[in-house]
Amino acid sequence: MSRRKNPFDELEEMFERMSRQFDEMGGQFSGGMNWQTGGVSVDVVDNDDEYVVTADLPGFEKDDLDITLQENRLRISAEHESEIEEESEEYLRQERSQRSVSRTVSLPDPVDESNVSAEYRNGVLTVSLPKIGESDDSHNIEVN
């Protein structure tokens, strides 16, 4: 019994070649950063009584997020895994993907860890970090 050739084999091979080329090119422009792992775009606002950190995390679910605060360092990370399995008479396809991002923000003033709150809506995370004490000096926030 002869096996029919899958008409999508050539297309899939072409997409794999293109993907490898884009990965190689991306390394030149992003300082070697892989497109599947990377940083999170954040905005940090210094209000009088709190810091507000807003992070763009499109494509992630609330359960994918991990937020930690330790020694005035706020770490935001997200990881998402998916698996697609498709079967037919002529072929079997199974794909897996993993995407993870992270970012750490160093805060110049101590924050009240017991009153930190976070909200995640429509792919945007907002973390409110109340300050412990007032300071007359203005500080720049270093974002790593």
XYZ file of C-alpha atoms in Angstrom:
144
model
C 0.000 0.000 0.000
C 1.525 3.282 -1.030
C 1.356 6.179 1.304
C 0.089 9.459 -0.074
C 2.375 12.407 0.300
C 1.174 15.029 2.757
C 0.742 18.269 0.762
C 1.651 20.316 3.817
C 5.103 18.759 4.345
C 6.810 21.210 1.990
C 5.013 24.168 3.556
C 5.933 23.045 7.057
C 9.567 22.602 6.023
C 9.568 26.129 4.554
C 8.102 27.587 7.775
C 10.742 25.778 9.845
C 13.526 27.248 7.679
C 12.011 30.723 7.951
C 11.640 30.341 11.722
C 15.310 29.383 12.098
C 16.348 32.370 9.975
C 14.196 34.765 12.011
C 15.626 33.340 15.242
C 19.152 33.918 13.943
C 18.304 37.453 12.785
C 16.494 38.229 16.040
C 19.618 37.369 18.001
C 21.513 40.055 16.096
C 18.988 42.775 16.921
C 17.991 41.815 20.465
C 21.424 41.196 21.907
C 20.937 37.441 21.731
C 17.601 37.391 23.567
C 15.343 34.538 22.511
C 11.895 35.712 21.392
C 10.167 33.186 23.660
C 11.814 34.420 26.861
C 12.386 38.034 27.605
C 11.418 41.101 29.491
C 8.146 42.665 30.444
C 7.275 46.232 29.472
C 6.576 48.180 32.674
C 5.580 51.666 33.768
C 6.544 52.763 37.279
C 4.828 55.744 38.883
C 6.030 57.317 42.157
C 2.968 58.804 43.846
C 3.389 60.579 47.162
C 2.250 57.611 49.237
C 2.796 54.612 46.947
C 4.514 53.186 43.910
C 2.323 51.862 41.110
C 3.870 49.367 38.690
C 1.953 48.566 35.504
C 3.110 45.634 33.366
C 1.878 44.558 29.929
C 1.381 40.773 29.853
C -0.832 39.998 26.836
C -1.650 36.365 26.207
C -1.202 35.237 29.798
C -3.864 34.118 32.252
C -4.059 35.189 35.903
C -2.850 31.732 36.998
C 0.272 32.100 34.792
C 1.549 35.040 36.886
C 4.025 34.948 39.767
C 4.623 38.191 41.689
C 7.117 38.400 44.535
C 8.420 41.256 46.673
C 11.669 40.826 48.562
C 13.963 43.520 49.944
C 12.330 46.320 47.914
C 12.616 44.312 44.704
C 9.395 43.538 42.861
C 9.714 40.547 40.545
C 7.022 39.888 37.953
C 7.171 36.680 35.971
C 4.729 34.779 33.793
C 4.899 31.387 32.138
C 2.434 29.793 29.760
C 2.541 26.319 28.222
C 0.201 24.981 25.576
C -0.136 21.746 23.653
C -2.008 21.047 20.425
C -2.731 17.513 19.265
C -4.523 16.810 16.015
C -5.106 13.465 14.345
C -6.565 12.427 11.009
C -6.329 9.364 8.794
C -3.245 10.617 6.997
C -1.132 12.318 9.633
C -0.617 13.119 13.278
C 0.430 16.537 14.484
C 1.442 17.434 17.995
C 2.900 20.798 18.945
C 4.006 22.244 22.263
C 4.944 25.784 23.079
C 6.241 27.538 26.144
C 6.476 31.253 26.707
C 7.949 32.951 29.732
C 8.810 36.532 30.623
C 10.114 38.263 33.732
C 11.133 41.658 35.043
C 12.503 42.946 38.341
C 11.923 46.498 39.572
C 14.058 47.890 42.410
C 12.218 50.363 44.630
C 14.266 53.135 46.347
C 12.043 53.374 49.464
C 10.717 50.638 51.745
C 7.142 49.529 51.063
C 4.469 48.077 53.334
C 4.521 44.443 52.170
C 1.339 43.576 54.058
C -0.729 46.124 52.068
C 0.544 45.451 48.545
C -2.290 44.814 46.100
C -2.349 43.543 42.526
C -4.987 43.524 39.803
C -4.832 41.761 36.440
C -7.312 42.825 33.765
C -7.231 42.463 29.969
C -3.540 41.523 29.862
C -2.413 44.414 32.098
C -1.070 43.861 35.623
C -1.236 46.768 38.085
C 0.630 46.454 41.400
C 0.151 49.092 44.123
C 2.958 49.256 46.704
C 2.255 51.635 49.632
C 5.350 53.341 51.063
C 6.228 52.870 54.740
C 7.608 56.334 55.412
C 7.560 59.679 53.676
C 10.775 61.064 52.298
C 11.393 64.643 51.247
C 14.093 63.582 48.806
C 12.993 62.539 45.370
C 14.434 59.243 44.133
C 14.753 57.742 40.728
C 13.489 54.179 40.402
C 15.973 51.809 38.855
C 14.370 49.290 36.534
C 16.410 46.172 35.752
